[in-house]
PDB file of C-alpha atoms in Angstrom:
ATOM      1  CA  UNK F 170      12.572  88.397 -79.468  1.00  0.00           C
ATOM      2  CA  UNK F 171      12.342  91.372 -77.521  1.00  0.00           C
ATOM      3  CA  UNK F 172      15.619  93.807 -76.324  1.00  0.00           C
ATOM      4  CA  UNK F 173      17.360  93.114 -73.402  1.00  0.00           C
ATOM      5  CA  UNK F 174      16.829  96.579 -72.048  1.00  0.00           C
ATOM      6  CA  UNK F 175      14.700  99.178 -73.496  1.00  0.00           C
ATOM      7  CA  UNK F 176      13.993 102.715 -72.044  1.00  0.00           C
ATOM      8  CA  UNK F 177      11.686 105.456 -73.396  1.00  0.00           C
ATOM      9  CA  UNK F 178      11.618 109.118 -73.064  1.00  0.00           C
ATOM     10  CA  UNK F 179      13.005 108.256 -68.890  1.00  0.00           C
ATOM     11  CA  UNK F 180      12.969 111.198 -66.885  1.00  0.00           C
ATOM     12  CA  UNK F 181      14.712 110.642 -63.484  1.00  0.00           C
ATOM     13  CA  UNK F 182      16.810 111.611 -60.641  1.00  0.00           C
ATOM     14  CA  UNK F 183      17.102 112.363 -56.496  1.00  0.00           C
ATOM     15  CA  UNK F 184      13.945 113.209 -55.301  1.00  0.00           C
ATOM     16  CA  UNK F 185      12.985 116.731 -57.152  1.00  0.00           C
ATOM     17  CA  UNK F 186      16.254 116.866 -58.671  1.00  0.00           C
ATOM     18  CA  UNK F 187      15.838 115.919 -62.307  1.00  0.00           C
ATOM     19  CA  UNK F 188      19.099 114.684 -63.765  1.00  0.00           C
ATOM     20  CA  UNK F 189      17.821 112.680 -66.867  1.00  0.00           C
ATOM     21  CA  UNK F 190      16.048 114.121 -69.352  1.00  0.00           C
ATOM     22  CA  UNK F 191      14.117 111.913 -72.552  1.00  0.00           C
ATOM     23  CA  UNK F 192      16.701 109.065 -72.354  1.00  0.00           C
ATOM     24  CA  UNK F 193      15.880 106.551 -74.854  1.00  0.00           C
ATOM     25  CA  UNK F 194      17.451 103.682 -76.389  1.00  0.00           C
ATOM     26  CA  UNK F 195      17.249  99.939 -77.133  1.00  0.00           C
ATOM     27  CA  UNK F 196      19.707  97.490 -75.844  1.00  0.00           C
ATOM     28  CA  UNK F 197      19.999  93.837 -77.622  1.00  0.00           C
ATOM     29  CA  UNK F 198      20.475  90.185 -75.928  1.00  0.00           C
ATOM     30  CA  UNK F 199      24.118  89.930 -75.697  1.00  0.00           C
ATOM     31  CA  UNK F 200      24.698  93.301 -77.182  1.00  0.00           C
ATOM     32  CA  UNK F 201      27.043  95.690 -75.471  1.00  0.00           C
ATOM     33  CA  UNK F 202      26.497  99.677 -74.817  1.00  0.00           C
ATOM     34  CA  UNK F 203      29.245 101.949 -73.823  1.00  0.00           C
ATOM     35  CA  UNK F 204      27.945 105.283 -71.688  1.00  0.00           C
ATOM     36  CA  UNK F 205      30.618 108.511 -72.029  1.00  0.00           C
ATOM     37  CA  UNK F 206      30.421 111.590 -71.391  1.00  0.00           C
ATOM     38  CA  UNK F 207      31.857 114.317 -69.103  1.00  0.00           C
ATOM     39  CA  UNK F 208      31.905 113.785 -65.207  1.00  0.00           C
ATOM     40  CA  UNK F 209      28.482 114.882 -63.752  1.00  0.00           C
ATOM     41  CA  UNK F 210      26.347 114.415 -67.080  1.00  0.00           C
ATOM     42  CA  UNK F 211      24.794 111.641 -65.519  1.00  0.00           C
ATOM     43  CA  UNK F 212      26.808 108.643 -66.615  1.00  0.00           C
ATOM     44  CA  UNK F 213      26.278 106.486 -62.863  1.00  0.00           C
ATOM     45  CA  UNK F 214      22.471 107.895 -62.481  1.00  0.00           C
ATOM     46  CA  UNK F 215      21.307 106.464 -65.869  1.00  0.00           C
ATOM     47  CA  UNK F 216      22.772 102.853 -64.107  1.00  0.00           C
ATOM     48  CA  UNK F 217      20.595 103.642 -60.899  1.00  0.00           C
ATOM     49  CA  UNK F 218      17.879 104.394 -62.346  1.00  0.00           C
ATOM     50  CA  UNK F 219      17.943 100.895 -64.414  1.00  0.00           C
ATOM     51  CA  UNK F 220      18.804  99.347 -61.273  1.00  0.00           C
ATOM     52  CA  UNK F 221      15.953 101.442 -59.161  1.00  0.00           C
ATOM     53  CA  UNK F 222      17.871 103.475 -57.019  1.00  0.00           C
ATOM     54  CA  UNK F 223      17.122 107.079 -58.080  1.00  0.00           C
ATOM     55  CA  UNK F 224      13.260 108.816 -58.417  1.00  0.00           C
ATOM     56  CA  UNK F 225      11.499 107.848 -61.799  1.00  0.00           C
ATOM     57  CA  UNK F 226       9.640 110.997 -62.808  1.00  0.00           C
ATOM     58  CA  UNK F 227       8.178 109.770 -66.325  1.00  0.00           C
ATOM     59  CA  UNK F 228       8.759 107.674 -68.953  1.00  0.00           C
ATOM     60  CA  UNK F 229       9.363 103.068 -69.366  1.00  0.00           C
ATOM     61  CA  UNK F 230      12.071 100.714 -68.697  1.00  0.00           C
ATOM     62  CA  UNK F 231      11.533  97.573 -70.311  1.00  0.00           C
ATOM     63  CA  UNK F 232      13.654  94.242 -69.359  1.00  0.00           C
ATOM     64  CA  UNK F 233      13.402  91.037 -71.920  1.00  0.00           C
ATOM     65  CA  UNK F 234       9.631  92.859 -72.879  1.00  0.00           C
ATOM     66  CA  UNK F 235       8.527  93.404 -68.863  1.00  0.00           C
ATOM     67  CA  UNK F 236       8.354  96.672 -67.698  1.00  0.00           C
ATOM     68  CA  UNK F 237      10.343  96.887 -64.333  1.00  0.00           C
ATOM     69  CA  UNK F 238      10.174 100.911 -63.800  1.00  0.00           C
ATOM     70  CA  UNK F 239       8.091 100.257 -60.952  1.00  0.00           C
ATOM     71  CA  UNK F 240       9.881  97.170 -59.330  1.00  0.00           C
ATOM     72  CA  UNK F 241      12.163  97.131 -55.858  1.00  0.00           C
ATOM     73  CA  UNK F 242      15.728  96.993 -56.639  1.00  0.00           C
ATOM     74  CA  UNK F 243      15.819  92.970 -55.006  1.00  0.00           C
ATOM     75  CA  UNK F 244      12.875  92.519 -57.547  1.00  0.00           C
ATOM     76  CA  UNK F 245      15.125  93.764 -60.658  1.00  0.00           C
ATOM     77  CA  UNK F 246      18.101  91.785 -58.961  1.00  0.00           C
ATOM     78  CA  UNK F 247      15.869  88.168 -59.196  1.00  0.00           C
ATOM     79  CA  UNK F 248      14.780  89.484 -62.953  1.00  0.00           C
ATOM     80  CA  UNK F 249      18.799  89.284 -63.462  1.00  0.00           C
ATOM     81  CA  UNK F 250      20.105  92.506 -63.522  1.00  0.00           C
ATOM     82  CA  UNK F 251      22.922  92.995 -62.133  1.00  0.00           C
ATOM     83  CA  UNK F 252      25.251  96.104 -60.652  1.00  0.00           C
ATOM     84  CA  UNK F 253      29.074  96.425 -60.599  1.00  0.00           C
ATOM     85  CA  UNK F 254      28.876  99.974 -58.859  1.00  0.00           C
ATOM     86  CA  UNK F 255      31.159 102.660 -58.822  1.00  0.00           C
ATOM     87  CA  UNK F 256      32.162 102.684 -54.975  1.00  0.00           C
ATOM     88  CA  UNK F 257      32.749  98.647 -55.435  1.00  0.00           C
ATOM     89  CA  UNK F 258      30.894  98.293 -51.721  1.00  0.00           C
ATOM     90  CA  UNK F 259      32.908  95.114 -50.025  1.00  0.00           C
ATOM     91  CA  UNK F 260      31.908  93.832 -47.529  1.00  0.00           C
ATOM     92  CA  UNK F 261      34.735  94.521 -44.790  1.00  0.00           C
ATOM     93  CA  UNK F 262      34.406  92.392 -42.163  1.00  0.00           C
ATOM     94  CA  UNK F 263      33.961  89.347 -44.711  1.00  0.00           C
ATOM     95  CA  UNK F 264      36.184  87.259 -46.225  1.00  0.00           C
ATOM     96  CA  UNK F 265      36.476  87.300 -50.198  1.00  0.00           C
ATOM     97  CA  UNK F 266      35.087  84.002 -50.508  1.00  0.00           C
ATOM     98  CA  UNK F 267      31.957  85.354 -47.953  1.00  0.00           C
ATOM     99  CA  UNK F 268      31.399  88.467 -50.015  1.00  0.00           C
ATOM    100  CA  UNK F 269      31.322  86.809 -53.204  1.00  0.00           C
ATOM    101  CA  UNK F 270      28.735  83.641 -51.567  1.00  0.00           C
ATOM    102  CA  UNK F 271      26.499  86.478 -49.843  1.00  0.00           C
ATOM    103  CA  UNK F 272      25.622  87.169 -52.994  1.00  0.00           C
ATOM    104  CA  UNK F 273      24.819  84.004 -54.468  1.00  0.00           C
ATOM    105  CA  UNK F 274      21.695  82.658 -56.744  1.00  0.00           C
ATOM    106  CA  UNK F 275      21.158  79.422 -58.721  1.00  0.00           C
ATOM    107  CA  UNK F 276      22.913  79.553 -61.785  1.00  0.00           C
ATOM    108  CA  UNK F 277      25.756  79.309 -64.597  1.00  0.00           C
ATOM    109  CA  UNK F 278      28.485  81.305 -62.118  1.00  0.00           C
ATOM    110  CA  UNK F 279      29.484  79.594 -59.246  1.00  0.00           C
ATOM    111  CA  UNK F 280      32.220  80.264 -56.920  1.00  0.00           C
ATOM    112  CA  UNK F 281      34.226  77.728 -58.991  1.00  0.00           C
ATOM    113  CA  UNK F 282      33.845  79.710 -62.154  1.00  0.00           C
ATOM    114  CA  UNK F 283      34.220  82.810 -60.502  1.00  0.00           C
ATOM    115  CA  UNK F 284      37.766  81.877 -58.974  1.00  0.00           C
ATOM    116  CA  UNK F 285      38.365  80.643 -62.447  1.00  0.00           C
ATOM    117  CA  UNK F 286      37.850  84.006 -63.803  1.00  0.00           C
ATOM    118  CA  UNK F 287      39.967  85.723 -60.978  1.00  0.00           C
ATOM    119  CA  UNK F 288      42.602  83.745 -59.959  1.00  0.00           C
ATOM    120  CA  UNK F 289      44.010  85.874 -57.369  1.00  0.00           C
ATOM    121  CA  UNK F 290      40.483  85.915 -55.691  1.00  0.00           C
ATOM    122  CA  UNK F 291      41.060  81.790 -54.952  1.00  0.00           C
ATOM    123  CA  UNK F 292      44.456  82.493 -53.543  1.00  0.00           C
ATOM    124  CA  UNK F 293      43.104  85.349 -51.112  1.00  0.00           C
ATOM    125  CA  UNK F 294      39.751  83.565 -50.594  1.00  0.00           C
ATOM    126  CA  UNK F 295      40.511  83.732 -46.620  1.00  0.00           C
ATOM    127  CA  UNK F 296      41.560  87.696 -46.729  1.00  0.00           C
ATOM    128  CA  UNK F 297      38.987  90.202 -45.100  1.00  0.00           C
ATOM    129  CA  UNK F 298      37.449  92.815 -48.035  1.00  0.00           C
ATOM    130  CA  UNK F 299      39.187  95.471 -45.817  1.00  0.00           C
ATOM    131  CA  UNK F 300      42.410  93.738 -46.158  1.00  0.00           C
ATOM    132  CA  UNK F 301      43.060  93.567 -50.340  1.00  0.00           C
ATOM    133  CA  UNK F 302      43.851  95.982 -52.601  1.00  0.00           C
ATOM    134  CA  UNK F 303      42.036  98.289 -55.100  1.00  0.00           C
ATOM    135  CA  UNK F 304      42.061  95.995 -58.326  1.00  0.00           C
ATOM    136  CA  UNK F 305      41.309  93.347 -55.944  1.00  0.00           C
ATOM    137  CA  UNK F 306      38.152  94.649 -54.411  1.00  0.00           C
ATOM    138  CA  UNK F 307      37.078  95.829 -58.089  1.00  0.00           C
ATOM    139  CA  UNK F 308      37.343  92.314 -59.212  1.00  0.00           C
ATOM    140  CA  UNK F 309      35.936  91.046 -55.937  1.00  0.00           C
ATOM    141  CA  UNK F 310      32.840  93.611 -56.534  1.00  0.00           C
ATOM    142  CA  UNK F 311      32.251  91.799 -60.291  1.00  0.00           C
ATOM    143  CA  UNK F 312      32.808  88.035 -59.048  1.00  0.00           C
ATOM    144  CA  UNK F 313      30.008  89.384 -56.665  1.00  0.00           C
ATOM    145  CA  UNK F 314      27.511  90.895 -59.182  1.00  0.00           C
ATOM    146  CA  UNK F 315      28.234  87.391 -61.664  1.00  0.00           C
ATOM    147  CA  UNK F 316      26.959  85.163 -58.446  1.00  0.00           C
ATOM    148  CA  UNK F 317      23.852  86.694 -58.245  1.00  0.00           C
ATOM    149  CA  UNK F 318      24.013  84.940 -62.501  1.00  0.00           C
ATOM    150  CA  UNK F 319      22.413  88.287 -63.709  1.00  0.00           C
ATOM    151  CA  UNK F 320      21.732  88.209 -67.777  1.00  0.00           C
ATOM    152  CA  UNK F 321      22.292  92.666 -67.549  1.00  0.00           C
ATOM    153  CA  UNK F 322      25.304  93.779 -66.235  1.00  0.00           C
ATOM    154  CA  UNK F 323      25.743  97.169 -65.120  1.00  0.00           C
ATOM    155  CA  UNK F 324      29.291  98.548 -64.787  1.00  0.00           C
ATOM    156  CA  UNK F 325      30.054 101.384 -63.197  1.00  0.00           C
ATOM    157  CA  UNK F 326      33.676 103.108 -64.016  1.00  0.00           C
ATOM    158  CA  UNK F 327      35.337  99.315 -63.581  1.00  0.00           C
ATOM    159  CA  UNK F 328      38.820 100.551 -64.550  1.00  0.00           C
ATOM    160  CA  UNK F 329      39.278 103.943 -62.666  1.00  0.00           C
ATOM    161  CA  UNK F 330      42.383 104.641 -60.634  1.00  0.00           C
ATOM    162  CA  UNK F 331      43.684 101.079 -61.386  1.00  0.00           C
ATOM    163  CA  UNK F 332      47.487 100.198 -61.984  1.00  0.00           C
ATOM    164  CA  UNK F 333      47.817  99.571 -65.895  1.00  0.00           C
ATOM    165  CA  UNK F 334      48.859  95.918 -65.475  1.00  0.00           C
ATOM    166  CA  UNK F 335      45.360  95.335 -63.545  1.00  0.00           C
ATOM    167  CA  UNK F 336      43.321  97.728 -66.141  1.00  0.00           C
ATOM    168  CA  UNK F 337      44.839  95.029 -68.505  1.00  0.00           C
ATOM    169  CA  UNK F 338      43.726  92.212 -66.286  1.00  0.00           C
ATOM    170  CA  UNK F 339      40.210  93.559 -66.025  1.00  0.00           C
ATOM    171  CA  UNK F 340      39.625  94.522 -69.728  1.00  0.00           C
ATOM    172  CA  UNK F 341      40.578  90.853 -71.036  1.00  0.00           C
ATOM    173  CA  UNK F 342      37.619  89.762 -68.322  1.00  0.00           C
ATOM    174  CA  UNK F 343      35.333  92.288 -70.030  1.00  0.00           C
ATOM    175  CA  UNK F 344      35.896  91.069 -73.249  1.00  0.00           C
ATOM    176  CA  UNK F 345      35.249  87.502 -72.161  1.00  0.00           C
ATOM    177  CA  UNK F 346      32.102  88.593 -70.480  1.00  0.00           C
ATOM    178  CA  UNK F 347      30.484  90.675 -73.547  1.00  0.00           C
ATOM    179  CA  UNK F 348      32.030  87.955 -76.377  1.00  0.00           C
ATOM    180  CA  UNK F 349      31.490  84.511 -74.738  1.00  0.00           C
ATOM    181  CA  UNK F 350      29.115  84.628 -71.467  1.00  0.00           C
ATOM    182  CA  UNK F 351      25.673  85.753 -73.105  1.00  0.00           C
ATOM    183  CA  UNK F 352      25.813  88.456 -71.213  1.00  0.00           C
ATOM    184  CA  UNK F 353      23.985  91.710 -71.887  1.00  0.00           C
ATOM    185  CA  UNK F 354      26.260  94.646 -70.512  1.00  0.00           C
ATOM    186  CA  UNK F 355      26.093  98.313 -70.055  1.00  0.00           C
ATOM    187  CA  UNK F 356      29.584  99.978 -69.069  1.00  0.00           C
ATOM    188  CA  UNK F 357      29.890 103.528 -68.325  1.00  0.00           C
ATOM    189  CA  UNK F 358      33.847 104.043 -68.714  1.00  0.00           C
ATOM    190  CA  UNK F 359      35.951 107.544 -68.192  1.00  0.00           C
ATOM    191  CA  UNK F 360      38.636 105.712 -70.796  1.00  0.00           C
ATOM    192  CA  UNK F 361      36.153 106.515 -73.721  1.00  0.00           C
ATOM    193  CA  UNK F 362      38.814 104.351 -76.220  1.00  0.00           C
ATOM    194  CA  UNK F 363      38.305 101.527 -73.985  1.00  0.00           C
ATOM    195  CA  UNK F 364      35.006 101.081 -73.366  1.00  0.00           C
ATOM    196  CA  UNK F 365      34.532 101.872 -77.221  1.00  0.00           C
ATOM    197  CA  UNK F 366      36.933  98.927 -78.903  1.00  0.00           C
ATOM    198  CA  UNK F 367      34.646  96.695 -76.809  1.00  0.00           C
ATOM    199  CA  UNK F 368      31.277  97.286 -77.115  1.00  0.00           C
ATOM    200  CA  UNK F 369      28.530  97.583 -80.433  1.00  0.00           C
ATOM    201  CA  UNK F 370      27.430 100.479 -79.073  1.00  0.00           C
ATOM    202  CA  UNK F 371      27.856 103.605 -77.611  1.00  0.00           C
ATOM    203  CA  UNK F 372      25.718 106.533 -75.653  1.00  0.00           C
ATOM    204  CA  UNK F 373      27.201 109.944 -74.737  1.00  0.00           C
ATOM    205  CA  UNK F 374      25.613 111.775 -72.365  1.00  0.00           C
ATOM    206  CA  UNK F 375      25.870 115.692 -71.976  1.00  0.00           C
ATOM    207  CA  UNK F 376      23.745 117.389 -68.957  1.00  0.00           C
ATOM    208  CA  UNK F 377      21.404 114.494 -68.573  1.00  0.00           C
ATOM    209  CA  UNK F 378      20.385 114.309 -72.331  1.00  0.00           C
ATOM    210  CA  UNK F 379      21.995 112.335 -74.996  1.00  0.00           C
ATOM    211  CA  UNK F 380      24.232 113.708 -77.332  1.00  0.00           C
ATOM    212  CA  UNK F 381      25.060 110.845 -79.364  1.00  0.00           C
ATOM    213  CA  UNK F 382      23.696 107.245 -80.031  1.00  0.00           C
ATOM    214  CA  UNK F 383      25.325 104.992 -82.060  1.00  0.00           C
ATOM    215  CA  UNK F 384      27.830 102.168 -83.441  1.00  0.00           C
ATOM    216  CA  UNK F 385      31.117 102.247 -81.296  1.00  0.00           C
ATOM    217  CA  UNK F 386      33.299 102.109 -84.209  1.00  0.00           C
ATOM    218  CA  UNK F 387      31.766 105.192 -86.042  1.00  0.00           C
ATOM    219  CA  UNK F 388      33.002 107.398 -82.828  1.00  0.00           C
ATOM    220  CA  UNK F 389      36.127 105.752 -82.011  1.00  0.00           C
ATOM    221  CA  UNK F 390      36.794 106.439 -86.374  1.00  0.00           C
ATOM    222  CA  UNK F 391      35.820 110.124 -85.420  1.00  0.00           C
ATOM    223  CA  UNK F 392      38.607 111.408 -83.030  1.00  0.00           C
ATOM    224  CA  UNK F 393      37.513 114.880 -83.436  1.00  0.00           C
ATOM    225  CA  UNK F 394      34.241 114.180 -82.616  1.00  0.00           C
ATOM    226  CA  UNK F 395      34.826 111.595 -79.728  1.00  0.00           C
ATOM    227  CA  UNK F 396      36.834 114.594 -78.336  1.00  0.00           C
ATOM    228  CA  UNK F 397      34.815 117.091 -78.455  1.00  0.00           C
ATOM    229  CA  UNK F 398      31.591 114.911 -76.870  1.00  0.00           C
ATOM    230  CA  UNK F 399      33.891 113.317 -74.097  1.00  0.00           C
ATOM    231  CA  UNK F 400      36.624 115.316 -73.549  1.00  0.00           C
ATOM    232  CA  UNK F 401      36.131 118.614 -70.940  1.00  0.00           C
TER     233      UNK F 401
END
């Protein structure tokens, strides 16, 4: 059976800008990779380029065996990868419910299951996106990316500048997503302890290049270490 996600010596970035540099790893079915690092080392730009939205200078990105480094971003979307970014991007002018069924596709998640997931999203169904709060639109923005049923998840920073009581909200839906949806997931977290107790995984970047690649455990057993890769 072939990885979920495999990339090879990937060189990338904003048009002559290079910001990767000989990114590799392999990402199993249902596994789950945490990406650390300092802010600017290129945490959200290894996410856009797996999504498409940067300029791919050299090397492959494989999905389930296909290579997709030369795809449109709707073309990676229909392949099921999906994209929880950063910025969340609602949809102001629509309602909750109409920003999570613009982005519908066939599939396991449906608005039912989505509501399910995030209660408070059923009881403000009727609310404009400009009209809820901050953990609201972040779990708005992943009942979105779930309704498009991608297999790859791509999370961008999902807890930042959250009240704890909603960080805890969001972190039990995490876990449910990596232990018991089959879903493959790649979560670039600033709360390095975090991201690491839930994931196999982990990747640290430093200045577009990776500085460690690994089990999660191993770093989050090395606080010295974790500290010194993660910690400006």
């Amino acid at each position: 059976m072939p990885n979920a996600l495999s990339l090879r010596d990937v060189r990338a970035g904003y048009g002559e800008t290079v910001v990767l540099e000989d990114i590799a790893f392999d990402l199993p079915e249902r596994g789950a990779l945490a990406v650390l690092g300092r802010n600017g080392v290129g945490k959200t730009t290894l996410l856009a380029t797996i999504m498409g939205h940067t300029t791919f200078h050299a090397g492959r990105i494989e999905y389930q065996g296909k290579p997709i480094a030369a795809l449109p971003v709707y073309e990676r979307c229909r392949l099921g990868v999906g994209l929880v970014p950063q910025t969340r991007d609602i949809f102001p002018s629509l309602t909750v419910e109409e920003n999570l069924t613009v982005a519908r596709r066939p599939g396991r998640w449906t608005l039912e299951r989505v509501y399910d997931l995030f209660p408070r999203l059923a009881e403000r169904r009727s609310i404009w996106g400009n009209q809820i709060s901050g953990g609201e639109q972040q779990m708005l923005a992943i009942g979105r990316a779930l309704m498009g049923n991608p297999t790859l998840l791509l999370m961008d920073e999902p807890l930042e500048g959250l009240a704890p009581i909603i960080v805890e909200t969001l972190l039990a839906v995490m876990k449910r997503l990596i232990s018991e949806e089959a879903l493959t997931v790649v979560l670039v977290e600033q709360h390095a302890r975090i991201a690491l107790a839930v994931t196999q995984n982990a990747l640290v970047l430093n200045r577009g290049r990776i500085a460690y690649s690994g089990p999660s455990a191993d770093l989050l057993a090395d606080p010295q270490r974790l500290t010194s890769l993660v910690v400006a």
